[in-house]
N, C-alpha and C. Protein backbone atom coordinates (compact mmCIF):
# COMPACT_ATOMS: atom_id res chain seq x y z
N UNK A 1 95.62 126.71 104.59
CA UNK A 1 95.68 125.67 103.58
C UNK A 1 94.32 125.64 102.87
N UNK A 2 94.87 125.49 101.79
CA UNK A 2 93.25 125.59 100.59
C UNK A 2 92.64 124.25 100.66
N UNK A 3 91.16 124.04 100.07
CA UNK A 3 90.49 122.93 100.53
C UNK A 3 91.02 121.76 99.87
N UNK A 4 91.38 122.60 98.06
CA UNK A 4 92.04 121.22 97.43
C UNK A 4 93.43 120.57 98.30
N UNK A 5 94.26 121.56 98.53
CA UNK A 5 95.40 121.09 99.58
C UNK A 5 95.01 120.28 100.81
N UNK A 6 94.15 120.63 101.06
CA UNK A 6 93.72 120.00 102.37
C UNK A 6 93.75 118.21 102.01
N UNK A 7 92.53 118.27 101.04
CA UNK A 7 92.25 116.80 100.38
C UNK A 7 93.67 116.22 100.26
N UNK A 8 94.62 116.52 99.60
CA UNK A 8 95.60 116.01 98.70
C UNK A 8 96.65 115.87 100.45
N UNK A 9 96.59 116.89 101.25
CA UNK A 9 97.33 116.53 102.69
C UNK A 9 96.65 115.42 103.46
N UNK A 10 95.69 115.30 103.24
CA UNK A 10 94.94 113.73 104.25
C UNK A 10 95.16 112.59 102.98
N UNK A 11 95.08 112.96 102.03
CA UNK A 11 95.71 111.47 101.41
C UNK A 11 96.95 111.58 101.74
N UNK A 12 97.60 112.08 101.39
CA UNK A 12 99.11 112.29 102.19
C UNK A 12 99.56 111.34 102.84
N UNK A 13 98.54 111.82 104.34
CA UNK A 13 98.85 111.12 105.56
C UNK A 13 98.30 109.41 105.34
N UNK A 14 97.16 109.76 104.47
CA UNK A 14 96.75 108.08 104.43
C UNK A 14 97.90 107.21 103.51
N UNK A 15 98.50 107.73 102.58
CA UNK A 15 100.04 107.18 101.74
C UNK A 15 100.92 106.90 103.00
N UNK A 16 101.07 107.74 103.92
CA UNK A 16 101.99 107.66 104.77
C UNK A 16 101.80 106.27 106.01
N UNK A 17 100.84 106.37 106.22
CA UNK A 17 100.32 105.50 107.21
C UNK A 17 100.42 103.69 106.45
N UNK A 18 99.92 104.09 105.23
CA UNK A 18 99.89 102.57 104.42
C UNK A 18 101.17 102.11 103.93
N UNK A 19 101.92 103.08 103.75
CA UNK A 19 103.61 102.55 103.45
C UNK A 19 104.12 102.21 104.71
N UNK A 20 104.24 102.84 106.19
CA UNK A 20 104.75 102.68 106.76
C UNK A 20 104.29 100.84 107.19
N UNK A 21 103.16 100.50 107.46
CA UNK A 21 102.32 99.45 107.55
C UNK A 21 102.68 98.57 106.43
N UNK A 22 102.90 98.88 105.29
CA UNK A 22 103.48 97.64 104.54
C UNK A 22 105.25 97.62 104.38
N UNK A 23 105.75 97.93 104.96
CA UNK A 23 107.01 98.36 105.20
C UNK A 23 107.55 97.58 106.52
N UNK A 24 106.79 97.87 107.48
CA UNK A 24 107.24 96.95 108.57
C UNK A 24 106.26 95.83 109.44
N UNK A 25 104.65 95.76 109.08
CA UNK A 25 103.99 95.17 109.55
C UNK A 25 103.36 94.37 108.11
N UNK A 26 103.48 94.42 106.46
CA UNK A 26 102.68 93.76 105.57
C UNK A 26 101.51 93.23 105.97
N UNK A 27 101.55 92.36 106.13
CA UNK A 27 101.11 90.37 106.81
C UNK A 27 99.95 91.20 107.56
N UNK A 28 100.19 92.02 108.82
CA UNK A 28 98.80 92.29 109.49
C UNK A 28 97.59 93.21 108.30
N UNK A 29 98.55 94.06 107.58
CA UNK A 29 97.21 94.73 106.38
C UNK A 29 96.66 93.95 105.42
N UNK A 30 97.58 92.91 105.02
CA UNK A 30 97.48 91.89 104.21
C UNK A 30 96.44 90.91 104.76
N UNK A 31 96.63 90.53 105.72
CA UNK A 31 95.76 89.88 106.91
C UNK A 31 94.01 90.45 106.93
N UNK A 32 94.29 91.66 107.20
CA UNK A 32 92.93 92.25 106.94
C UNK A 32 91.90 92.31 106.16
N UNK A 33 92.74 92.54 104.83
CA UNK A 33 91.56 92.43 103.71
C UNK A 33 91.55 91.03 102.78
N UNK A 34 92.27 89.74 104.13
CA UNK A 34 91.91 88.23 103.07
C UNK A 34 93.33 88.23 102.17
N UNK A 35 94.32 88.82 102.09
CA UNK A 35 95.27 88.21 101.07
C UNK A 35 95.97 87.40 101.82
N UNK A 36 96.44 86.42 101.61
CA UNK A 36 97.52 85.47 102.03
C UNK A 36 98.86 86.49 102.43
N UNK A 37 99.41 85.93 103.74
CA UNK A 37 100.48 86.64 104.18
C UNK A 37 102.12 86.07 103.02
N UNK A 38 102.61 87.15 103.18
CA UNK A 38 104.13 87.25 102.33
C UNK A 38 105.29 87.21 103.30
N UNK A 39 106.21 86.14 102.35
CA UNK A 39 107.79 86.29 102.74
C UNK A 39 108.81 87.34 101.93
N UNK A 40 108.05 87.33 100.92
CA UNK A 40 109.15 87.90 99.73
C UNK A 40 109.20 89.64 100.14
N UNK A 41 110.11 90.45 99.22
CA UNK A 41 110.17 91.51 100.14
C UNK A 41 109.48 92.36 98.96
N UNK A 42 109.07 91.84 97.17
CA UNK A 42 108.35 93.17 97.00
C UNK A 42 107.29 94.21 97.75
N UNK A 43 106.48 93.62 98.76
CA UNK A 43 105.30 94.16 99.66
C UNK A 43 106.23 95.32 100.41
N UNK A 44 107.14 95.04 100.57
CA UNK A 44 107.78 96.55 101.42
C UNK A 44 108.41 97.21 100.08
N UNK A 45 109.18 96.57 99.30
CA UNK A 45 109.80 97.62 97.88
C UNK A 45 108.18 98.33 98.16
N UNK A 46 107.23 97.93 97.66
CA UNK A 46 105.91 98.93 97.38
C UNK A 46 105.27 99.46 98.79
N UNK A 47 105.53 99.35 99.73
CA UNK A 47 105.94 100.11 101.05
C UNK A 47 106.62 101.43 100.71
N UNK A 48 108.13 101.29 100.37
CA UNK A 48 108.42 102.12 100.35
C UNK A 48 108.54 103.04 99.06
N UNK A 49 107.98 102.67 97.96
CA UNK A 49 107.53 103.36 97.28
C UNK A 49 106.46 104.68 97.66
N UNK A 50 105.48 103.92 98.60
CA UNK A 50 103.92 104.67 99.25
C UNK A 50 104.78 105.35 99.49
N UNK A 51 105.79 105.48 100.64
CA UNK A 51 106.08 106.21 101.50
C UNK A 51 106.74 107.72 100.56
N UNK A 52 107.38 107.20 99.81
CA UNK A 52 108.34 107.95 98.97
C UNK A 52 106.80 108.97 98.01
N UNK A 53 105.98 108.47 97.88
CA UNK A 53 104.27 109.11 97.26
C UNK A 53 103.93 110.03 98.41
N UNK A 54 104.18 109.53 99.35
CA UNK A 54 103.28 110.24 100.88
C UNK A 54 103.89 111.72 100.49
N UNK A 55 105.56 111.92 100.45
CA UNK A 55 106.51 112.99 100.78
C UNK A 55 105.69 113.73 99.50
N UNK A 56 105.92 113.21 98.28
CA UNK A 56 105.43 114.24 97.82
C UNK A 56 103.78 114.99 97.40
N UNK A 57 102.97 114.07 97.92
CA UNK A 57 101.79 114.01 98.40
C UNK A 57 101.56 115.57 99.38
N UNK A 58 102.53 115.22 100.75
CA UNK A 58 102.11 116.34 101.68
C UNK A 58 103.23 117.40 100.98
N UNK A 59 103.99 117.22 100.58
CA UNK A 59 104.83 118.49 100.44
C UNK A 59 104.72 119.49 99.39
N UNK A 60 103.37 118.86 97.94
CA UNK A 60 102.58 119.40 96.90
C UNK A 60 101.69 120.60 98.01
N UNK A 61 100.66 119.48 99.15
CA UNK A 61 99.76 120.37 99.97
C UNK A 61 100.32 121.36 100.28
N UNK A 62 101.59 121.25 101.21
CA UNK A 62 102.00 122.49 101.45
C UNK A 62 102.62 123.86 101.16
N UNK A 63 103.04 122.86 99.75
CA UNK A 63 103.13 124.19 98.53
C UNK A 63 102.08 125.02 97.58
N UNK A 64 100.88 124.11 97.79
CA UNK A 64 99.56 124.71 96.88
C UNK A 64 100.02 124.34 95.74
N UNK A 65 100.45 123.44 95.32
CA UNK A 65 101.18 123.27 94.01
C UNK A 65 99.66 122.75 93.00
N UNK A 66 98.75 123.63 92.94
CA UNK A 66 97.35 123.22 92.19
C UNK A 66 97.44 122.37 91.05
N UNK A 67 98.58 122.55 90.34
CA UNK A 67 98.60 121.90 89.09
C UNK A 67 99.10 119.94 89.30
N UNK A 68 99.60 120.16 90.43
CA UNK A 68 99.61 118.38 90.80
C UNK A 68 97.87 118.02 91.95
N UNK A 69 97.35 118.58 92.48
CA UNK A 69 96.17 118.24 92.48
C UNK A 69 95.67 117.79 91.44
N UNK A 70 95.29 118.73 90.33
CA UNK A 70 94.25 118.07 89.40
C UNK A 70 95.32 117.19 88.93
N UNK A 71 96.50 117.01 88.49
CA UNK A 71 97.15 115.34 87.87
C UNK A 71 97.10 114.51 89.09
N UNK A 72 96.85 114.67 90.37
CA UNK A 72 96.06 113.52 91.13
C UNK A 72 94.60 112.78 90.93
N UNK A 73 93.94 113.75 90.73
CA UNK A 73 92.59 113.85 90.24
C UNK A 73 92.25 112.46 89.42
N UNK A 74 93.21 112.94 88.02
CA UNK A 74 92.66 111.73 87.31
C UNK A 74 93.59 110.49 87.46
N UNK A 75 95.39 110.51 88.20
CA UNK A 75 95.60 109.07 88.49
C UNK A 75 95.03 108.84 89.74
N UNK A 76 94.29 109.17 90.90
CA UNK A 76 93.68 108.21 91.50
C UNK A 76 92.26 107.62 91.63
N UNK A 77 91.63 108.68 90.28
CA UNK A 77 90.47 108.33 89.81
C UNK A 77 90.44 107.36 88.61
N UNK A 78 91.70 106.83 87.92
CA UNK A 78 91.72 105.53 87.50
C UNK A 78 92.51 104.73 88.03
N UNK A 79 92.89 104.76 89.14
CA UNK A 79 93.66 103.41 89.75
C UNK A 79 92.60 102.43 89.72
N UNK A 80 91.16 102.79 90.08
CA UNK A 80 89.88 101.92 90.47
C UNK A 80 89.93 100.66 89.07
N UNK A 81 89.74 101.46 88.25
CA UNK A 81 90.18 100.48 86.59
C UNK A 81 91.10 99.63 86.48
N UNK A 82 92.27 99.93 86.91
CA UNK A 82 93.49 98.83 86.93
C UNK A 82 92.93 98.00 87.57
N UNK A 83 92.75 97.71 89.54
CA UNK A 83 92.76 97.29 89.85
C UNK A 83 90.92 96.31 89.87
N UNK A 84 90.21 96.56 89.75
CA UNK A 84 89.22 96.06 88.85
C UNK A 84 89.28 95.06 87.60
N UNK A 85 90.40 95.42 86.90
CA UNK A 85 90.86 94.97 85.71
C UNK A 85 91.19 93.71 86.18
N UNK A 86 92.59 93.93 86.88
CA UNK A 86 93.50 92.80 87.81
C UNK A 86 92.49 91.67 88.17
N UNK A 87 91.55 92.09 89.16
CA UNK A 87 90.48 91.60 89.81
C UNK A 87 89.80 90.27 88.75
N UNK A 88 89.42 90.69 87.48
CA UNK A 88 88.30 90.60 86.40
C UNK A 88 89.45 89.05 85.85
N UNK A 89 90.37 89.56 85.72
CA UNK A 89 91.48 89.00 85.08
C UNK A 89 92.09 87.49 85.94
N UNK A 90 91.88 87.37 87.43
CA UNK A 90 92.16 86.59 88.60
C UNK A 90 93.38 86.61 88.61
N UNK A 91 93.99 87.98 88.39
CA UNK A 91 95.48 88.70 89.05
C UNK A 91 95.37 88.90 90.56
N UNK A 92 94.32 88.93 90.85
CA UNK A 92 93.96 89.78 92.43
C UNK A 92 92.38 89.06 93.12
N UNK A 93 92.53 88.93 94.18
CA UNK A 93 91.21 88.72 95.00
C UNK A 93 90.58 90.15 95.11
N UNK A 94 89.18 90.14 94.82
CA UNK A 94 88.47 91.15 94.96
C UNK A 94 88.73 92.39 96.13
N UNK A 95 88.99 91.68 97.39
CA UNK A 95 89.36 92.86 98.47
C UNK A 95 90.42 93.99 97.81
N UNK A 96 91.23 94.05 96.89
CA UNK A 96 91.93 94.83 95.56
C UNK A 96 90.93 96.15 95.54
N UNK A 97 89.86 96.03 95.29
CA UNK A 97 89.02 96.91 94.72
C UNK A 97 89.05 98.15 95.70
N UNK A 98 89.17 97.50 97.38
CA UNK A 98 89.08 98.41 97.99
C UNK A 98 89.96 99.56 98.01
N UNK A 99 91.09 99.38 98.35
CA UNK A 99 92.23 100.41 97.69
C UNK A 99 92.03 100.85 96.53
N UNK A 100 91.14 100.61 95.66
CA UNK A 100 90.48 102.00 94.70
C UNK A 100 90.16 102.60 95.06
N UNK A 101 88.96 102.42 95.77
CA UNK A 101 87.64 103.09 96.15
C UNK A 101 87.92 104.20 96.73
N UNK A 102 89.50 104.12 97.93
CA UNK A 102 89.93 105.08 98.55
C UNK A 102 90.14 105.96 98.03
N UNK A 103 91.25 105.92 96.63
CA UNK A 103 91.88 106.57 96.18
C UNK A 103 90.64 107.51 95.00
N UNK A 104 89.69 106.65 94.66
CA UNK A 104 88.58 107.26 93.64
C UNK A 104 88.21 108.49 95.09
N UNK A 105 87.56 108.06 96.39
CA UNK A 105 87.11 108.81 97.08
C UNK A 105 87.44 109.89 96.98
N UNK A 106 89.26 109.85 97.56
CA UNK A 106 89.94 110.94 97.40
C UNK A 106 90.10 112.01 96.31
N UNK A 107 90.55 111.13 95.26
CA UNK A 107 90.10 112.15 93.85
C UNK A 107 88.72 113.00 93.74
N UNK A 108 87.78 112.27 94.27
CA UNK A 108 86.47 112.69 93.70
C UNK A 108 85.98 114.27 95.30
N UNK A 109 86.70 113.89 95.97
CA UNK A 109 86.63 114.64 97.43
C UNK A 109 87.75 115.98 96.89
N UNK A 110 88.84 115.64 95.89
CA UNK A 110 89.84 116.73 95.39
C UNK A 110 89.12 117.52 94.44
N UNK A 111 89.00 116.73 93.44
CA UNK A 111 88.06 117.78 92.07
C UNK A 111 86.76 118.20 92.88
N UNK A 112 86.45 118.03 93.66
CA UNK A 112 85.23 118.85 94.01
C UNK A 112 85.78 120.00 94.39
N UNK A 113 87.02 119.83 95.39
CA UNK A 113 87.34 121.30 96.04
C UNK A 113 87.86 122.14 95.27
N UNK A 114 88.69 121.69 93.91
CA UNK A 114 89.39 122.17 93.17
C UNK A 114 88.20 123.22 92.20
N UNK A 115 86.87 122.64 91.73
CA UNK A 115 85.60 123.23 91.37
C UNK A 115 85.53 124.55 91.78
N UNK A 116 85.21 123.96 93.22
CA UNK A 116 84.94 125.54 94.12
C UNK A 116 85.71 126.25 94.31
N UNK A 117 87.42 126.25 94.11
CA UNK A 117 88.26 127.57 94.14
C UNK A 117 88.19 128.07 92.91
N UNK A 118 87.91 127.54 91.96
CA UNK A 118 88.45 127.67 90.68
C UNK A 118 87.06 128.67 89.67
């Protein structure tokens, strides 16, 4: 597996892990970073959205499919903006930001590897 694949397979697993967690546990991740716990069921609809991201997340990695790396690149290197935005706007409590940061990480951890094959 190539390094950009690699990157784009550990976000993968991190899509996978965070859908499954808002899917059947919300309230404890929700819990974590300060949001008020939920009854309603969009928090799992967007559960299983992640999850449905994860599949094709790892299954890009394992195809080398390079050309959805770099279109990861730049949507999870502006998710940080939306949710910032949200934030700015008092759509969202700041802990929001963090689930950028991941996803900027990741992008910025992808286009690097993508650099060096390329």
């Amino acid at each position: 597996m190539s390094q950009p694949a690699r990157s784009v397979f550990v976000f993968g697993l991190y899509l996978l892990g965070l859908g499954l967690i808002l899917v059947i546990a919300p309230n404890l991740l929700l819990g974590l970073f300060g949001f008020p716990a939920v009854t309603e069921v969009w928090v799992r609809v967007v559960g299983v959205l992640t999850l449905f991201l994860s599949f094709y997340y790892l299954q890009a990695a394992r195809a080398e499919l390079t050309d959805f790396f770099r279109w990861t690149v730049y949507t999870r290197s502006s998710l940080i903006l939306f949710f910032a935005a949200f934030v700015l706007l008092g759509y969202a409590q700041a802990a929001l930001i963090q689930f950028g940061v991941i996803d900027l990480l990741g992008a910025i951890w992808t286009g690097l590897a993508l650099r060096r094959t390329t």
